[in-house]
Amino acid sequence: MQLSTFVDRLDETLGTADYADLDASANGLQVGPDEGTVEHVAFAVDGVEETFERAIAADADALVVHHGISWGGFDRVTGRTYDRLAPLIEHDLALYVSHLPLDGHRELGNAAGVADALDLENRTPFGELGPEFIGQRGTASEPYTPAELRSRLESALEPDGNPVQLLEFGPDEIDDVAIVTGSGTDWLDEAVDAGADALVTGEGKQQVYHEAREAGIHVALAGHYATETFGVRAIQERVEGWETELETSYFDVPTGL
């Protein structure tokens, strides 16, 4: 498959253009030639030296990640930036990035994956960011107790061997759940205003403890990395379903954070 065709197809699938003015990440093709072909696509959460090296060792032609290397552009290609870019260029490894588009996608997104794991129904977009959304909200098929919600998240997300931290300030039964993966505690007020019993996200900020306590809502901190593996895995499955013969690989490089 032509690299340009591969990129265009992913951009259309993920609605990349819709987030162009909202995301600090340069979504889409971040590194790659104008012309090229793709036979083997690798997938990972983070675009870093370790995943680049693993993709190169697997003889991949492109690597699709959630967190890329360009956040507002480069002033200089030196130091760590040079070290990250060099293997991509030297080995003709294209880098495709989908940050916020992959958080908010209704079917393939990270929040959608967490909602699937929690068996949430009646889902609606959540996590407003300008005209778009980066999360989901839904109702549990059967209400969770706080302990059951923690256990379900730990079982489904396998958060790098670390327990899910649950700030237990909400009701005894959790029915309405809001999700923004990664670093999503900035949407706590939106969750409260929506009547959610719990906000599920990856990592928190110190002040969220008191904000959640005062608002009477549970906050589950399930790990930034752990909550954001769903999107790239879902894209991998979608690509494998294309009528092509693309080989794929997935590289799990958990951070414990």
Tab-separated table of C-alpha atoms in Angstrom:
chain	number	residue	atom	x	y	z
A	1	MET	CA	0.000	0.000	0.000
A	2	GLN	CA	1.209	3.518	-0.733
A	3	LEU	CA	2.102	5.430	2.416
A	4	SER	CA	0.001	8.379	1.264
A	5	THR	CA	-3.013	6.088	0.878
A	6	PHE	CA	-2.428	4.594	4.310
A	7	VAL	CA	-2.210	8.059	5.897
A	8	ASP	CA	-5.292	9.380	4.083
A	9	ARG	CA	-7.300	6.355	5.138
A	10	LEU	CA	-6.356	6.726	8.793
A	11	ASP	CA	-6.971	10.488	8.729
A	12	GLU	CA	-10.465	9.925	7.344
A	13	THR	CA	-11.236	7.104	9.782
A	14	LEU	CA	-10.107	9.067	12.834
A	15	GLY	CA	-11.402	12.511	11.842
A	16	THR	CA	-7.922	13.971	12.216
A	17	ALA	CA	-8.809	17.306	10.611
A	18	ASP	CA	-11.547	17.964	13.187
A	19	TYR	CA	-8.920	18.406	15.920
A	20	ALA	CA	-6.416	20.455	13.923
A	21	ASP	CA	-6.994	23.669	15.904
A	22	LEU	CA	-7.519	21.962	19.269
A	23	ASP	CA	-4.522	19.711	19.775
A	24	ALA	CA	-0.926	20.617	20.584
A	25	SER	CA	0.068	17.361	18.885
A	26	ALA	CA	0.769	17.431	15.159
A	27	ASN	CA	-1.633	14.612	14.295
A	28	GLY	CA	-1.299	12.560	11.163
A	29	LEU	CA	1.998	11.770	9.493
A	30	GLN	CA	4.742	13.377	11.621
A	31	VAL	CA	7.752	11.789	9.958
A	32	GLY	CA	7.854	10.146	6.561
A	33	PRO	CA	8.639	10.577	2.880
A	34	ASP	CA	6.268	12.116	0.363
A	35	GLU	CA	6.346	8.813	-1.467
A	36	GLY	CA	6.729	5.418	0.114
A	37	THR	CA	5.097	2.049	0.540
A	38	VAL	CA	3.817	0.210	3.602
A	39	GLU	CA	3.797	-3.542	4.062
A	40	HIS	CA	4.305	-3.859	7.818
A	41	VAL	CA	2.712	-1.475	10.343
A	42	ALA	CA	3.704	-1.397	14.016
A	43	PHE	CA	1.560	0.077	16.798
A	44	ALA	CA	2.455	1.461	20.233
A	45	VAL	CA	1.199	4.034	22.710
A	46	ASP	CA	4.340	6.183	22.747
A	47	GLY	CA	6.637	7.358	19.971
A	48	VAL	CA	9.978	7.034	21.773
A	49	GLU	CA	13.390	5.504	21.161
A	50	GLU	CA	12.365	2.119	22.557
A	51	THR	CA	9.328	1.718	20.305
A	52	PHE	CA	11.279	3.061	17.321
A	53	GLU	CA	14.004	0.485	17.912
A	54	ARG	CA	11.485	-2.332	18.247
A	55	ALA	CA	9.665	-1.295	15.090
A	56	ILE	CA	12.959	-1.120	13.181
A	57	ALA	CA	13.988	-4.545	14.493
A	58	ALA	CA	10.647	-5.927	13.272
A	59	ASP	CA	11.316	-4.388	9.827
A	60	ALA	CA	8.174	-2.238	10.019
A	61	ASP	CA	7.607	0.473	7.439
A	62	ALA	CA	5.378	2.636	9.643
A	63	LEU	CA	4.702	3.069	13.337
A	64	VAL	CA	1.324	4.308	14.567
A	65	VAL	CA	1.307	5.866	18.054
A	66	HIS	CA	-0.891	7.915	20.365
A	67	HIS	CA	1.866	10.163	21.720
A	68	GLY	CA	4.169	11.490	19.018
A	69	ILE	CA	7.284	13.643	19.027
A	70	SER	CA	5.984	16.968	17.700
A	71	TRP	CA	4.028	19.121	20.156
A	72	GLY	CA	3.925	22.499	18.515
A	73	GLY	CA	6.937	21.934	16.249
A	74	PHE	CA	10.695	21.994	16.768
A	75	ASP	CA	12.922	24.990	17.389
A	76	ARG	CA	16.050	22.892	16.851
A	77	VAL	CA	16.690	19.297	15.890
A	78	THR	CA	19.402	18.644	18.455
A	79	GLY	CA	19.902	16.616	21.606
A	80	ARG	CA	17.010	14.329	22.484
A	81	THR	CA	14.951	15.500	19.502
A	82	TYR	CA	17.770	14.544	17.131
A	83	ASP	CA	18.212	11.189	18.881
A	84	ARG	CA	14.540	10.409	18.387
A	85	LEU	CA	14.319	11.564	14.785
A	86	ALA	CA	17.551	9.995	13.554
A	87	PRO	CA	16.509	6.302	13.611
A	88	LEU	CA	13.215	7.104	11.871
A	89	ILE	CA	14.969	8.819	8.993
A	90	GLU	CA	17.928	6.429	8.827
A	91	HIS	CA	15.632	3.403	8.593
A	92	ASP	CA	12.802	4.947	6.537
A	93	LEU	CA	10.331	4.349	9.358
A	94	ALA	CA	7.268	6.558	8.985
A	95	LEU	CA	5.610	7.853	12.152
A	96	TYR	CA	1.850	8.382	12.252
A	97	VAL	CA	0.319	10.027	15.328
A	98	SER	CA	-3.234	10.298	16.620
A	99	HIS	CA	-3.564	12.062	19.960
A	100	LEU	CA	-6.900	13.738	20.764
A	101	PRO	CA	-8.664	12.223	17.734
A	102	LEU	CA	-7.872	8.809	19.186
A	103	ASP	CA	-9.020	9.824	22.656
A	104	GLY	CA	-12.428	10.940	21.476
A	105	HIS	CA	-13.299	8.585	18.622
A	106	ARG	CA	-16.736	7.149	19.381
A	107	GLU	CA	-15.820	3.596	18.331
A	108	LEU	CA	-12.023	3.274	18.224
A	109	GLY	CA	-11.045	5.740	20.937
A	110	ASN	CA	-9.371	5.194	24.264
A	111	ALA	CA	-12.448	6.281	26.216
A	112	ALA	CA	-14.588	3.967	24.080
A	113	GLY	CA	-12.299	1.087	25.019
A	114	VAL	CA	-12.627	1.836	28.735
A	115	ALA	CA	-16.403	2.147	28.335
A	116	ASP	CA	-16.458	-1.253	26.630
A	117	ALA	CA	-14.476	-2.725	29.514
A	118	LEU	CA	-17.001	-1.327	31.992
A	119	ASP	CA	-20.028	-2.479	29.950
A	120	LEU	CA	-21.431	1.037	29.801
A	121	GLU	CA	-24.680	1.629	27.964
A	122	ASN	CA	-26.494	4.732	26.653
A	123	ARG	CA	-23.186	6.358	25.800
A	124	THR	CA	-22.811	9.997	24.917
A	125	PRO	CA	-19.764	12.149	24.091
A	126	PHE	CA	-18.058	13.650	27.131
A	127	GLY	CA	-15.024	15.809	27.799
A	128	GLU	CA	-15.857	18.891	25.782
A	129	LEU	CA	-12.953	20.594	24.042
A	130	GLY	CA	-14.130	23.360	21.773
A	131	PRO	CA	-16.541	21.822	19.280
A	132	GLU	CA	-15.215	18.289	19.879
A	133	PHE	CA	-15.120	15.737	22.704
A	134	ILE	CA	-12.297	13.578	24.015
A	135	GLY	CA	-14.198	11.135	26.228
A	136	GLN	CA	-17.402	9.235	26.789
A	137	ARG	CA	-20.091	8.914	29.443
A	138	GLY	CA	-22.529	6.076	30.007
A	139	THR	CA	-24.524	4.047	32.495
A	140	ALA	CA	-23.435	0.744	33.968
A	141	SER	CA	-25.450	-2.273	32.899
A	142	GLU	CA	-25.474	-3.148	36.626
A	143	PRO	CA	-24.453	-0.560	39.238
A	144	TYR	CA	-20.953	-0.918	40.649
A	145	THR	CA	-19.902	-0.560	44.243
A	146	PRO	CA	-16.664	1.431	44.578
A	147	ALA	CA	-14.746	-1.799	45.227
A	148	GLU	CA	-16.304	-3.449	42.178
A	149	LEU	CA	-15.409	-0.499	39.951
A	150	ARG	CA	-11.792	-0.637	41.091
A	151	SER	CA	-11.649	-4.403	40.614
A	152	ARG	CA	-13.191	-4.205	37.139
A	153	LEU	CA	-10.730	-1.536	36.041
A	154	GLU	CA	-7.749	-3.460	37.403
A	155	SER	CA	-8.895	-6.616	35.629
A	156	ALA	CA	-9.628	-4.931	32.294
A	157	LEU	CA	-6.778	-2.444	32.119
A	158	GLU	CA	-3.993	-4.449	33.772
A	159	PRO	CA	-2.449	-1.151	34.919
A	160	ASP	CA	1.209	-2.193	34.854
A	161	GLY	CA	0.861	-4.195	38.049
A	162	ASN	CA	-0.134	-1.077	39.995
A	163	PRO	CA	-3.467	-0.855	41.824
A	164	VAL	CA	-6.104	1.544	40.580
A	165	GLN	CA	-6.305	4.488	42.973
A	166	LEU	CA	-9.911	5.330	43.770
A	167	LEU	CA	-10.852	8.537	45.546
A	168	GLU	CA	-14.054	7.321	47.222
A	169	PHE	CA	-16.170	10.402	47.677
A	170	GLY	CA	-19.264	9.474	45.671
A	171	PRO	CA	-22.381	7.363	46.240
A	172	ASP	CA	-22.404	3.739	47.407
A	173	GLU	CA	-23.770	2.642	44.011
A	174	ILE	CA	-22.054	3.842	40.832
A	175	ASP	CA	-24.358	3.971	37.852
A	176	ASP	CA	-23.299	6.982	35.759
A	177	VAL	CA	-19.627	6.984	34.706
A	178	ALA	CA	-17.681	9.666	32.838
A	179	ILE	CA	-14.363	8.831	31.155
A	180	VAL	CA	-11.463	10.951	29.931
A	181	THR	CA	-8.317	8.863	29.570
A	182	GLY	CA	-4.757	9.971	30.231
A	183	SER	CA	-4.753	13.197	32.240
A	184	GLY	CA	-8.438	14.018	32.468
A	185	THR	CA	-9.127	15.512	35.880
A	186	ASP	CA	-9.655	18.940	34.302
A	187	TRP	CA	-13.068	17.608	33.285
A	188	LEU	CA	-14.140	16.878	36.866
A	189	ASP	CA	-16.547	19.837	36.949
A	190	GLU	CA	-18.144	18.684	33.698
A	191	ALA	CA	-18.635	15.230	35.229
A	192	VAL	CA	-20.232	16.750	38.318
A	193	ASP	CA	-22.501	19.008	36.262
A	194	ALA	CA	-23.562	15.996	34.172
A	195	GLY	CA	-24.556	14.067	37.288
A	196	ALA	CA	-21.884	11.387	36.995
A	197	ASP	CA	-21.193	9.208	40.018
A	198	ALA	CA	-17.575	8.630	39.005
A	199	LEU	CA	-14.906	10.029	36.712
A	200	VAL	CA	-12.455	7.491	35.323
A	201	THR	CA	-9.130	8.820	34.088
A	202	GLY	CA	-5.464	7.920	34.048
A	203	GLU	CA	-3.588	10.251	36.362
A	204	GLY	CA	-4.542	13.024	38.723
A	205	LYS	CA	-3.437	16.376	40.025
A	206	GLN	CA	-3.041	17.066	43.725
A	207	GLN	CA	-6.049	19.359	43.949
A	208	VAL	CA	-8.459	16.776	42.554
A	209	TYR	CA	-8.600	15.080	45.960
A	210	HIS	CA	-10.330	18.024	47.599
A	211	GLU	CA	-12.318	18.938	44.492
A	212	ALA	CA	-13.774	15.422	44.312
A	213	ARG	CA	-14.407	15.298	48.061
A	214	GLU	CA	-16.250	18.611	48.043
A	215	ALA	CA	-18.284	17.644	44.957
A	216	GLY	CA	-19.192	14.159	46.231
A	217	ILE	CA	-17.902	12.186	43.226
A	218	HIS	CA	-15.605	9.182	42.894
A	219	VAL	CA	-12.430	9.583	40.838
A	220	ALA	CA	-10.623	6.492	39.548
A	221	LEU	CA	-6.962	6.992	38.618
A	222	ALA	CA	-6.165	3.919	36.541
A	223	GLY	CA	-2.849	4.914	34.956
A	224	HIS	CA	-2.122	7.207	32.027
A	225	TYR	CA	-0.535	4.474	29.933
A	226	ALA	CA	-3.021	1.775	30.950
A	227	THR	CA	-6.058	3.826	29.937
A	228	GLU	CA	-4.543	4.697	26.559
A	229	THR	CA	-3.669	1.309	25.119
A	230	PHE	CA	-7.181	0.784	23.743
A	231	GLY	CA	-7.006	3.202	20.827
A	232	VAL	CA	-3.864	1.950	19.118
A	233	ARG	CA	-5.017	-1.648	19.568
A	234	ALA	CA	-8.366	-0.782	18.006
A	235	ILE	CA	-6.665	0.878	15.032
A	236	GLN	CA	-4.506	-2.213	14.617
A	237	GLU	CA	-7.627	-4.378	14.464
A	238	ARG	CA	-9.215	-1.998	11.964
A	239	VAL	CA	-6.128	-2.046	9.735
A	240	GLU	CA	-6.017	-5.840	9.911
A	241	GLY	CA	-9.606	-5.827	8.640
A	242	TRP	CA	-8.779	-3.796	5.562
A	243	GLU	CA	-8.731	-5.717	2.305
A	244	THR	CA	-4.978	-5.552	2.150
A	245	GLU	CA	-2.135	-7.824	3.153
A	246	LEU	CA	-0.567	-5.502	5.678
A	247	GLU	CA	1.412	-7.215	8.423
A	248	THR	CA	1.005	-5.686	11.880
A	249	SER	CA	2.785	-5.742	15.242
A	250	TYR	CA	1.953	-4.258	18.630
A	251	PHE	CA	4.602	-3.203	21.121
A	252	ASP	CA	3.561	-2.940	24.764
A	253	VAL	CA	5.977	-0.665	26.637
A	254	PRO	CA	4.235	0.155	29.954
A	255	THR	CA	5.540	3.006	32.049
A	256	GLY	CA	3.838	2.208	35.344
A	257	LEU	CA	2.438	5.755	35.324
